[in-house]
mmCIF file of C-alpha atoms in Angstrom:
data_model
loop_
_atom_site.group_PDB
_atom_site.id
_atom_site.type_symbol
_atom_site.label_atom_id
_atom_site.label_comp_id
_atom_site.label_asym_id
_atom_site.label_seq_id
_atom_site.Cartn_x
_atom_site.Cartn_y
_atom_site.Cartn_z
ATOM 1 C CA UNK S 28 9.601 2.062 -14.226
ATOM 2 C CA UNK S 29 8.336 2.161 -10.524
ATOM 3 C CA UNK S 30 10.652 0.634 -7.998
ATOM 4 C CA UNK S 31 10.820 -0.567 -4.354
ATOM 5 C CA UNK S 32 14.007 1.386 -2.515
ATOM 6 C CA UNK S 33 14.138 -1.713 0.170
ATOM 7 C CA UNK S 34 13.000 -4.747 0.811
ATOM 8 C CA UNK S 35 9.710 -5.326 3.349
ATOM 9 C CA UNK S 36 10.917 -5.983 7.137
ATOM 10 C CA UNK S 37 7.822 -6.606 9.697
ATOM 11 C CA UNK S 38 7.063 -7.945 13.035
ATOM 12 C CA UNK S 39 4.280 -10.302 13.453
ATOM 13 C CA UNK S 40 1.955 -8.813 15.772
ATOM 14 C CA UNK S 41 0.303 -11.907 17.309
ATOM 15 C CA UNK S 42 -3.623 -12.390 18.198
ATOM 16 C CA UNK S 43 -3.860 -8.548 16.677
ATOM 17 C CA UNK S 44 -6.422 -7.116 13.279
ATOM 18 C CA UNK S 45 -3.271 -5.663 12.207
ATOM 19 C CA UNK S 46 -0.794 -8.303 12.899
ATOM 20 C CA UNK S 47 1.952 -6.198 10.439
ATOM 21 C CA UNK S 48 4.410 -4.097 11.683
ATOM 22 C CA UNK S 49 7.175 -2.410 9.441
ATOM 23 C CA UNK S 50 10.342 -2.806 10.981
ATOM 24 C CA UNK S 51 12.466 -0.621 8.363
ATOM 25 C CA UNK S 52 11.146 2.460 6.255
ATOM 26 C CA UNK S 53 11.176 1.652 2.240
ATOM 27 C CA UNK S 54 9.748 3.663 -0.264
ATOM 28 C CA UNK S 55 8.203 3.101 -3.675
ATOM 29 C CA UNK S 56 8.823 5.165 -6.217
ATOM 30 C CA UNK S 57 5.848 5.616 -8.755
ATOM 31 C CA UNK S 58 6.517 5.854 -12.542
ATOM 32 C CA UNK S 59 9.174 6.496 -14.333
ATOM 33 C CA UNK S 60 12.414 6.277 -13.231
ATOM 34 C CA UNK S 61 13.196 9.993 -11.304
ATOM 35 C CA UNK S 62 9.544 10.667 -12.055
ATOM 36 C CA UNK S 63 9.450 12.375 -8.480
ATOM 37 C CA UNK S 64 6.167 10.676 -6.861
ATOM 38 C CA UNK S 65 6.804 8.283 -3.923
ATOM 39 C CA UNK S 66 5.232 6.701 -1.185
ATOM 40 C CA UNK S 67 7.108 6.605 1.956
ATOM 41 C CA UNK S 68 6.130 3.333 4.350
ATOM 42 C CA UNK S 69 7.428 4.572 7.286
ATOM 43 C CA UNK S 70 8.579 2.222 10.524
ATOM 44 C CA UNK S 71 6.672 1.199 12.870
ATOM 45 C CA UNK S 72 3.425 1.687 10.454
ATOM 46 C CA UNK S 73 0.629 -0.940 11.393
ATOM 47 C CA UNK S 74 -1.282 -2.728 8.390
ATOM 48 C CA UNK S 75 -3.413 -5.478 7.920
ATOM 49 C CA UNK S 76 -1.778 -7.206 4.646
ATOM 50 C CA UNK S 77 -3.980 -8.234 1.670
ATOM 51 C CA UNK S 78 -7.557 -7.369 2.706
ATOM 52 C CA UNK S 79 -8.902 -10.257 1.814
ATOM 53 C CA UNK S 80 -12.615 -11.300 3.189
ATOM 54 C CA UNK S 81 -12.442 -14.815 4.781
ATOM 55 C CA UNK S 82 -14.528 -16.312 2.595
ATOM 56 C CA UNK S 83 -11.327 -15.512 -0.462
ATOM 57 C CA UNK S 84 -8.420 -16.027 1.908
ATOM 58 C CA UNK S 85 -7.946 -20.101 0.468
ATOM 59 C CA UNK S 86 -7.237 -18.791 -2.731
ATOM 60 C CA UNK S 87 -5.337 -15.322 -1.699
ATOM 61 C CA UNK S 88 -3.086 -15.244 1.705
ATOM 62 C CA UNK S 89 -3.520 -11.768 3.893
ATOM 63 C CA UNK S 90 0.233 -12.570 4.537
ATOM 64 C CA UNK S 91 1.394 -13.627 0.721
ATOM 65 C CA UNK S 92 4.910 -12.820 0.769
ATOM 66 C CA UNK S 93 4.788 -11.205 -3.153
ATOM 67 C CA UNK S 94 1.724 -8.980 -2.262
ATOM 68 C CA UNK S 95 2.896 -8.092 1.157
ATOM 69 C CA UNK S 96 4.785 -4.748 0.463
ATOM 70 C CA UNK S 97 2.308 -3.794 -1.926
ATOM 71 C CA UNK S 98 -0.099 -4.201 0.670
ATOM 72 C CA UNK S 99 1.930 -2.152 2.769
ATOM 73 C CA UNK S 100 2.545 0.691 0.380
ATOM 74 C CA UNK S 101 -1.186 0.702 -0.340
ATOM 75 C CA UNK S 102 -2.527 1.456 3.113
ATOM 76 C CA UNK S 103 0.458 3.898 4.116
ATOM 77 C CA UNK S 104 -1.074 5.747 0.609
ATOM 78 C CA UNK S 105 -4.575 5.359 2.268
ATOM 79 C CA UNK S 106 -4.139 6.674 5.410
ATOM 80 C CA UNK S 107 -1.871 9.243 4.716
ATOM 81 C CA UNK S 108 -3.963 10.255 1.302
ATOM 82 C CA UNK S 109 -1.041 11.949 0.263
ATOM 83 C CA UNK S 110 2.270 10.884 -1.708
ATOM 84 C CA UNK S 111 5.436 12.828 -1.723
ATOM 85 C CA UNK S 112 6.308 15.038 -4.542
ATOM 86 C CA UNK S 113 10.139 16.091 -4.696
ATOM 87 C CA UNK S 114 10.455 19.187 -7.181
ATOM 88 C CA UNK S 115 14.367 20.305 -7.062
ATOM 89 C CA UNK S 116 15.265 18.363 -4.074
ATOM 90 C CA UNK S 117 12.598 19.774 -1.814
ATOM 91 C CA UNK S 118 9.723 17.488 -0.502
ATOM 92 C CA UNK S 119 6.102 17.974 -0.876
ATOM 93 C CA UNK S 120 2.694 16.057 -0.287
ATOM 94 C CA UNK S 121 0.782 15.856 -2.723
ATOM 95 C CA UNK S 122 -3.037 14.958 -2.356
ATOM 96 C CA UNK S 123 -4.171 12.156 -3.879
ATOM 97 C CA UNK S 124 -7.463 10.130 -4.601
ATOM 98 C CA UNK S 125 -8.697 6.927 -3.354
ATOM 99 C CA UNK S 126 -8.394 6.068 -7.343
ATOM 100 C CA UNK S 127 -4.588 7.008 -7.074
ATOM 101 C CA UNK S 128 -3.970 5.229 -4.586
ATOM 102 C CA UNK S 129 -5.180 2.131 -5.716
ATOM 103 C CA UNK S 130 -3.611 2.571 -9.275
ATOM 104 C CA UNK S 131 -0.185 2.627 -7.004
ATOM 105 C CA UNK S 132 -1.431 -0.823 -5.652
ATOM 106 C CA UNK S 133 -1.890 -1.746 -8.863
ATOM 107 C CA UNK S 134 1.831 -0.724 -10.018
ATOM 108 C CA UNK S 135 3.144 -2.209 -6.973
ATOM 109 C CA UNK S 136 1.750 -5.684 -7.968
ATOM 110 C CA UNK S 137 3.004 -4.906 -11.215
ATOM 111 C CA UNK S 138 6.692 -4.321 -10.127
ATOM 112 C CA UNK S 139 6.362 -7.193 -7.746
ATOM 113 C CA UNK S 140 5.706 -9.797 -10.717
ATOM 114 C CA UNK S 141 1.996 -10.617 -8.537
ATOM 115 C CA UNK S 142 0.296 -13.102 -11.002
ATOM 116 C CA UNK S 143 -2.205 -11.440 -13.299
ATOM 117 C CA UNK S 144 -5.307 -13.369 -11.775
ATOM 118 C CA UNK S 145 -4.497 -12.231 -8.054
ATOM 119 C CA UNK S 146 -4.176 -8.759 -9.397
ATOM 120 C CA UNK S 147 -7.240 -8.464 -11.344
ATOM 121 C CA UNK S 148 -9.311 -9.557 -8.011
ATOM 122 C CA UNK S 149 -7.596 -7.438 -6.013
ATOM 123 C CA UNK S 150 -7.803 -4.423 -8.027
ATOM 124 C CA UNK S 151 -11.725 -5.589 -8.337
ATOM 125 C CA UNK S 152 -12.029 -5.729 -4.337
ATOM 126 C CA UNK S 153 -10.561 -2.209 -4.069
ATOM 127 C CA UNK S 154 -12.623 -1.046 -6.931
ATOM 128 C CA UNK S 155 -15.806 -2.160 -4.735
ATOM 129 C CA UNK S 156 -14.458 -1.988 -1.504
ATOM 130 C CA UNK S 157 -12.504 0.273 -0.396
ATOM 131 C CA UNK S 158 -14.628 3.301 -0.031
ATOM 132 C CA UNK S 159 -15.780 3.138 3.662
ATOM 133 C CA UNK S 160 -11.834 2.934 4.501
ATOM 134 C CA UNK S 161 -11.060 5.673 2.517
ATOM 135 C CA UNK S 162 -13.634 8.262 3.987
ATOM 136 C CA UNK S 163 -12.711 7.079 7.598
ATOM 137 C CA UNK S 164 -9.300 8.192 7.500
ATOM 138 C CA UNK S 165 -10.358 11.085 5.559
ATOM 139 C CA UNK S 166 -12.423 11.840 8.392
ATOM 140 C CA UNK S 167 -10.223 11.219 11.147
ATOM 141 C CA UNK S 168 -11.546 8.074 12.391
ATOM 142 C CA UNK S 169 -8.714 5.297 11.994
ATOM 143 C CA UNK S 170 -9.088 1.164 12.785
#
């Protein structure tokens, strides 16, 4: 089963679009135990919690403490559009798709015990959402 290696540590970054700041590198592991996959949120990385238009943000928090990390393992995933592979003990990056990296969110949520409702419209949001992000990044242009 996935796993987070650490809890989520940020700073509050006030009167900022990316008020998030990880104060202490975790990882999550995807898959099976030892599977090999991981995404590494490194310190100091910058993210903007739950994306979450205004108009949704009464019924899901930017800031909800259970979908915070997940949020934080997403975009690392996203920006990065990589995860690490480790074949015999050696480290690797691994491409990935937008669709992979939102089936990690999905885990994430998963491992976090997120309630099945706030998963299902996040997972819909990203479905829908999330492609101008992607390409960005994928083109070098970051927010």
């Amino acid at each position: 089963m996935s796993s987070f290696t650490g809890n989520l540590v940020v700073r509050i970054r006030t009167n900022n679009p990316k008020p998030f700041e990880v104060f202490e590198m975790f990882e999550f592991h995807v898959g099976r135990e030892n599977s090999g996959f991981l995404i590494r949120c490194l310190k100091d990385f910058v993210f903007d919690g739950t994306s979450m238009p205004k108009y949704l943000q009464w019924l899901i928090s930017p800031s909800d403490p259970n979908l915070l990390q997940c949020a934080a393992i997403h975009d690392q995933g996203f920006q990065d559009g990589f995860m690490i592979r480790i074949v015999r003990g050696q480290e690797y990056r691994e491409i990935v798709s937008k669709h992979q990296i939102n089936l990690v969110m999905a885990e994430a949520m998963e491992v976090r015990k997120v309630k099945i409702w706030k998963q299902v419209v996040i997972n819909t949001g990203l479905r829908l959402g999330s492609s101008g992000t992607w390409e960005r990044y994928r083109n070098g242009v970051k927010r």
